[in-house]
Amino acid sequence: MGTPEIEAFLTHLAVKENVAASTQNRALQSILFLYRDVLRQPVEEPIHTLRAKKPKRLPTVLTRQEVQQLFAHLSGTRLLMVRLLYGSGLRLMERLRLRVKDLDFPYQTITVRDGKGENDRVTVLPTSLVQPLQSHLEQVRQQHEGDLAQGYGAVSLPDALARTYPHAEREWAWQWVFPSPRLSAAPRSGAIRRHHMDPAILQRAVRHAARAAGLTKPVTPHTLRHSFATHLLEDGYDIRTVQELLGHMSRRP
């Protein structure tokens, strides 16, 4: 079997089996891997087939009252993280990868490094979060100083930066804003470090809080980002400003 049979099979998945676009794409990549790396018979490309359509899903948005209900069932660091997602419109991994130097308290801004599309951007740091974040960082700094005293305290840095500034990994400015509660070995080097917090921790906390609050909408950390944007538009902010805060690419020519 060659290209015609592969095209027929992929079209069958889309038309008869009604699979999702991601499922059809996985099937294609698996077949290409089979022919290229196992059978050693590369397939002639491109593959022409009827593509499954990726469905358009409307984002879930919480009302302001629902956001407060969610907050009411969170506490401590988890509440602070969720408030930051909502107050600054951050993606989950953008929030986890924040470093101390990315927070500018005098100007009340947050610099997001290497966001989606590998672009940097600046978003807002709400006044209501300045004091809680400063108090949180005092605790994080004490933890960092304790790690240093034990011979640890290093964080992962981009490769080029780590080579240029070999001592930066232990500097306070480069530490994670939300570090992991425990030290662990880096996957590649085996060095003992404190990584940023596991995203599953916040995902689980949001899910449990939504259930406890009696919210019937499907709520994830990303829901707070959609709610941030919607509420800004309701308050009269222009859509271009909101797009810049979210880090959305301009679609204009």
CSV table of C-alpha atoms in Angstrom, one decimal:
chain,number,residue,atom,x,y,z
A,1,MET,CA,0.0,0.0,0.0
A,2,GLY,CA,1.2,3.5,-0.8
A,3,THR,CA,0.0,7.1,-1.0
A,4,PRO,CA,-3.4,6.4,-2.6
A,5,GLU,CA,-4.4,3.9,0.1
A,6,ILE,CA,-3.1,6.2,2.9
A,7,GLU,CA,-5.2,9.1,1.5
A,8,ALA,CA,-8.3,6.9,1.2
A,9,PHE,CA,-7.8,5.7,4.8
A,10,LEU,CA,-7.4,9.2,6.2
A,11,THR,CA,-10.5,10.4,4.2
A,12,HIS,CA,-12.4,7.5,5.6
A,13,LEU,CA,-11.5,8.6,9.2
A,14,ALA,CA,-12.9,12.1,8.5
A,15,VAL,CA,-16.0,11.2,6.5
A,16,LYS,CA,-17.2,7.8,7.9
A,17,GLU,CA,-15.6,7.7,11.4
A,18,ASN,CA,-16.2,11.5,12.1
A,19,VAL,CA,-12.9,11.7,14.1
A,20,ALA,CA,-11.5,15.0,15.4
A,21,ALA,CA,-8.9,16.9,13.4
A,22,SER,CA,-6.3,16.0,16.1
A,23,THR,CA,-7.1,12.3,15.8
A,24,GLN,CA,-6.7,12.3,12.0
A,25,ASN,CA,-3.4,14.2,12.2
A,26,ARG,CA,-2.1,11.7,14.8
A,27,ALA,CA,-3.0,8.9,12.4
A,28,LEU,CA,-1.2,10.6,9.6
A,29,GLN,CA,1.9,11.2,11.6
A,30,SER,CA,1.9,7.6,12.9
A,31,ILE,CA,1.7,6.2,9.3
A,32,LEU,CA,4.5,8.5,8.1
A,33,PHE,CA,6.6,7.3,11.0
A,34,LEU,CA,5.8,3.6,10.2
A,35,TYR,CA,6.8,4.0,6.6
A,36,ARG,CA,9.9,6.2,7.2
A,37,ASP,CA,11.5,4.7,10.3
A,38,VAL,CA,10.2,1.1,10.4
A,39,LEU,CA,9.6,0.0,6.9
A,40,ARG,CA,12.3,2.3,5.4
A,41,GLN,CA,10.0,3.2,2.6
A,42,PRO,CA,9.3,7.0,2.7
A,43,VAL,CA,5.8,8.0,1.4
A,44,GLU,CA,5.6,10.6,-1.4
A,45,GLU,CA,4.3,13.8,0.1
A,46,PRO,CA,2.2,15.9,0.3
A,47,ILE,CA,-0.7,13.7,1.3
A,48,HIS,CA,-4.0,14.9,-0.3
A,49,THR,CA,-7.0,14.0,1.8
A,50,LEU,CA,-10.2,15.4,3.0
A,51,ARG,CA,-9.3,17.0,6.4
A,52,ALA,CA,-11.4,16.6,9.5
A,53,LYS,CA,-12.6,20.0,10.7
A,54,LYS,CA,-11.4,21.4,14.0
A,55,PRO,CA,-14.6,22.4,15.8
A,56,LYS,CA,-14.8,26.0,17.1
A,57,ARG,CA,-15.5,26.1,20.8
A,58,LEU,CA,-16.8,29.2,22.6
A,59,PRO,CA,-14.7,30.0,25.6
A,60,THR,CA,-16.2,29.6,29.1
A,61,VAL,CA,-16.4,32.9,30.9
A,62,LEU,CA,-17.3,33.4,34.5
A,63,THR,CA,-19.3,36.3,35.8
A,64,ARG,CA,-17.7,38.6,38.4
A,65,GLN,CA,-19.9,37.0,41.0
A,66,GLU,CA,-18.8,33.5,40.0
A,67,VAL,CA,-15.1,34.6,40.1
A,68,GLN,CA,-15.6,35.7,43.7
A,69,GLN,CA,-17.4,32.4,44.5
A,70,LEU,CA,-14.4,30.6,43.1
A,71,PHE,CA,-12.0,32.7,45.2
A,72,ALA,CA,-14.0,32.0,48.3
A,73,HIS,CA,-13.1,28.3,48.1
A,74,LEU,CA,-9.3,28.8,47.7
A,75,SER,CA,-6.7,30.0,50.2
A,76,GLY,CA,-3.0,30.7,50.6
A,77,THR,CA,-0.7,30.4,47.6
A,78,ARG,CA,-3.3,28.7,45.5
A,79,LEU,CA,-5.7,31.7,46.0
A,80,LEU,CA,-2.8,34.1,45.1
A,81,MET,CA,-2.0,32.2,41.9
A,82,VAL,CA,-5.7,32.2,40.8
A,83,ARG,CA,-6.1,35.9,41.5
A,84,LEU,CA,-3.0,36.5,39.4
A,85,LEU,CA,-4.4,34.5,36.5
A,86,TYR,CA,-7.6,36.5,36.6
A,87,GLY,CA,-6.1,39.9,37.4
A,88,SER,CA,-3.3,39.8,34.8
A,89,GLY,CA,-4.8,37.6,32.1
A,90,LEU,CA,-1.9,35.1,32.2
A,91,ARG,CA,-1.8,31.7,30.8
A,92,LEU,CA,-1.1,28.9,33.2
A,93,MET,CA,2.5,28.2,32.2
A,94,GLU,CA,3.2,31.9,31.9
A,95,ARG,CA,2.3,32.3,35.5
A,96,LEU,CA,4.4,29.3,36.6
A,97,ARG,CA,7.5,30.6,34.7
A,98,LEU,CA,7.4,34.0,36.3
A,99,ARG,CA,10.7,35.0,37.9
A,100,VAL,CA,11.2,37.6,40.6
A,101,LYS,CA,12.7,40.1,38.1
A,102,ASP,CA,9.6,40.0,36.0
A,103,LEU,CA,7.5,41.7,38.6
A,104,ASP,CA,7.7,45.5,38.6
A,105,PHE,CA,5.9,46.8,41.7
A,106,PRO,CA,6.5,50.5,41.3
A,107,TYR,CA,5.0,50.5,37.8
A,108,GLN,CA,2.6,47.7,38.6
A,109,THR,CA,3.4,45.6,35.6
A,110,ILE,CA,4.4,42.0,34.8
A,111,THR,CA,6.8,41.1,32.0
A,112,VAL,CA,5.9,37.8,30.4
A,113,ARG,CA,9.0,36.3,28.8
A,114,ASP,CA,8.8,33.9,25.8
A,115,GLY,CA,5.0,33.8,25.8
A,116,LYS,CA,3.0,32.1,23.0
A,117,GLY,CA,4.8,32.7,19.7
A,118,GLU,CA,8.1,33.2,21.7
A,119,ASN,CA,7.3,36.9,22.2
A,120,ASP,CA,7.7,39.1,25.3
A,121,ARG,CA,4.9,41.3,26.5
A,122,VAL,CA,3.9,43.5,29.4
A,123,THR,CA,0.6,43.1,31.3
A,124,VAL,CA,-0.9,44.7,34.4
A,125,LEU,CA,-0.3,43.9,38.0
A,126,PRO,CA,-3.4,44.8,39.9
A,127,THR,CA,-3.0,47.1,42.9
A,128,SER,CA,-4.9,44.5,45.1
A,129,LEU,CA,-2.1,42.0,44.4
A,130,VAL,CA,0.9,44.1,45.2
A,131,GLN,CA,1.0,43.6,48.9
A,132,PRO,CA,0.0,39.8,48.8
A,133,LEU,CA,2.7,39.2,46.2
A,134,GLN,CA,5.4,41.1,48.2
A,135,SER,CA,4.5,39.1,51.3
A,136,HIS,CA,4.6,35.9,49.3
A,137,LEU,CA,8.1,36.8,47.9
A,138,GLU,CA,9.4,37.4,51.5
A,139,GLN,CA,8.6,33.7,52.3
A,140,VAL,CA,10.1,32.6,49.0
A,141,ARG,CA,13.3,34.5,49.7
A,142,GLN,CA,13.6,32.9,53.1
A,143,GLN,CA,13.2,29.5,51.4
A,144,HIS,CA,15.8,30.4,48.8
A,145,GLU,CA,18.3,31.6,51.4
A,146,GLY,CA,17.8,28.3,53.2
A,147,ASP,CA,18.5,26.4,50.0
A,148,LEU,CA,21.7,28.4,49.5
A,149,ALA,CA,22.8,27.6,53.0
A,150,GLN,CA,22.5,23.9,52.2
A,151,GLY,CA,24.5,24.2,48.9
A,152,TYR,CA,21.5,24.4,46.6
A,153,GLY,CA,19.5,27.4,45.4
A,154,ALA,CA,20.0,27.2,41.7
A,155,VAL,CA,17.3,27.4,39.1
A,156,SER,CA,17.3,26.5,35.4
A,157,LEU,CA,18.2,29.2,32.9
A,158,PRO,CA,18.1,29.4,29.1
A,159,ASP,CA,21.2,27.7,27.8
A,160,ALA,CA,22.8,30.8,26.3
A,161,LEU,CA,22.2,32.8,29.5
A,162,ALA,CA,23.6,30.1,31.7
A,163,ARG,CA,26.8,30.0,29.7
A,164,THR,CA,27.2,33.8,29.7
A,165,TYR,CA,26.3,34.3,33.4
A,166,PRO,CA,27.2,31.1,35.1
A,167,HIS,CA,26.4,32.5,38.6
A,168,ALA,CA,23.0,33.9,37.7
A,169,GLU,CA,21.2,30.7,38.5
A,170,ARG,CA,21.6,31.3,42.2
A,171,GLU,CA,20.8,35.0,42.2
A,172,TRP,CA,17.5,36.1,43.8
A,173,ALA,CA,16.2,38.0,40.7
A,174,TRP,CA,16.2,34.7,38.6
A,175,GLN,CA,14.3,32.6,41.1
A,176,TRP,CA,10.7,31.4,40.4
A,177,VAL,CA,7.9,33.4,41.9
A,178,PHE,CA,6.0,30.2,42.6
A,179,PRO,CA,8.7,27.5,43.3
A,180,SER,CA,8.0,23.9,43.9
A,181,PRO,CA,7.6,23.0,47.6
A,182,ARG,CA,10.4,20.4,47.3
A,183,LEU,CA,13.8,20.1,45.7
A,184,SER,CA,14.2,17.6,42.9
A,185,ALA,CA,16.8,16.4,40.3
A,186,ALA,CA,16.8,18.1,36.9
A,187,PRO,CA,15.9,15.6,34.1
A,188,ARG,CA,19.0,16.2,32.0
A,189,SER,CA,21.8,17.2,34.3
A,190,GLY,CA,20.7,15.5,37.5
A,191,ALA,CA,21.4,18.6,39.4
A,192,ILE,CA,19.3,19.1,42.6
A,193,ARG,CA,17.2,22.2,42.0
A,194,ARG,CA,13.9,23.8,43.0
A,195,HIS,CA,11.8,23.9,39.9
A,196,HIS,CA,8.6,26.0,39.5
A,197,MET,CA,5.4,24.6,40.8
A,198,ASP,CA,3.7,21.7,39.0
A,199,PRO,CA,0.8,22.9,36.9
A,200,ALA,CA,-1.4,20.0,38.0
A,201,ILE,CA,-1.4,21.5,41.5
A,202,LEU,CA,-3.3,24.6,40.4
A,203,GLN,CA,-5.5,22.7,37.8
A,204,ARG,CA,-6.6,20.4,40.6
A,205,ALA,CA,-7.2,23.3,43.0
A,206,VAL,CA,-9.3,25.2,40.5
A,207,ARG,CA,-11.4,22.1,39.7
A,208,HIS,CA,-12.1,21.4,43.4
A,209,ALA,CA,-12.9,25.1,44.1
A,210,ALA,CA,-15.4,25.3,41.2
A,211,ARG,CA,-17.1,22.1,42.4
A,212,ALA,CA,-17.2,23.4,46.0
A,213,ALA,CA,-18.6,26.7,44.8
A,214,GLY,CA,-21.4,24.9,43.0
A,215,LEU,CA,-20.4,26.3,39.6
A,216,THR,CA,-22.0,24.3,36.7
A,217,LYS,CA,-19.7,25.8,34.1
A,218,PRO,CA,-16.5,23.8,33.2
A,219,VAL,CA,-13.8,25.8,34.9
A,220,THR,CA,-10.0,25.5,34.3
A,221,PRO,CA,-7.2,28.0,35.0
A,222,HIS,CA,-7.6,29.2,31.4
A,223,THR,CA,-11.2,30.2,32.1
A,224,LEU,CA,-9.9,33.0,34.3
A,225,ARG,CA,-7.9,34.4,31.3
A,226,HIS,CA,-11.1,34.5,29.2
A,227,SER,CA,-12.9,36.1,32.1
A,228,PHE,CA,-10.2,38.8,32.5
A,229,ALA,CA,-10.5,39.8,28.8
A,230,THR,CA,-14.3,39.8,28.9
A,231,HIS,CA,-14.6,41.9,32.0
A,232,LEU,CA,-12.1,44.5,30.6
A,233,LEU,CA,-14.2,44.8,27.5
A,234,GLU,CA,-17.3,45.2,29.6
A,235,ASP,CA,-15.5,48.0,31.5
A,236,GLY,CA,-14.9,49.9,28.3
A,237,TYR,CA,-11.3,49.0,27.3
A,238,ASP,CA,-10.8,48.9,23.6
A,239,ILE,CA,-10.2,45.5,22.1
A,240,ARG,CA,-6.7,46.4,20.8
A,241,THR,CA,-5.5,47.1,24.4
A,242,VAL,CA,-7.0,43.8,25.6
A,243,GLN,CA,-5.3,41.9,22.8
A,244,GLU,CA,-1.9,43.4,23.7
A,245,LEU,CA,-2.4,42.5,27.4
A,246,LEU,CA,-3.3,38.9,26.4
A,247,GLY,CA,-0.4,38.7,23.9
A,248,HIS,CA,-2.6,37.9,20.9
A,249,MET,CA,-1.0,38.3,17.5
A,250,SER,CA,-2.3,41.1,15.4
A,251,ARG,CA,-4.3,39.7,12.4
A,252,ARG,CA,-4.3,42.9,10.5
A,253,PRO,CA,-2.2,43.0,7.3
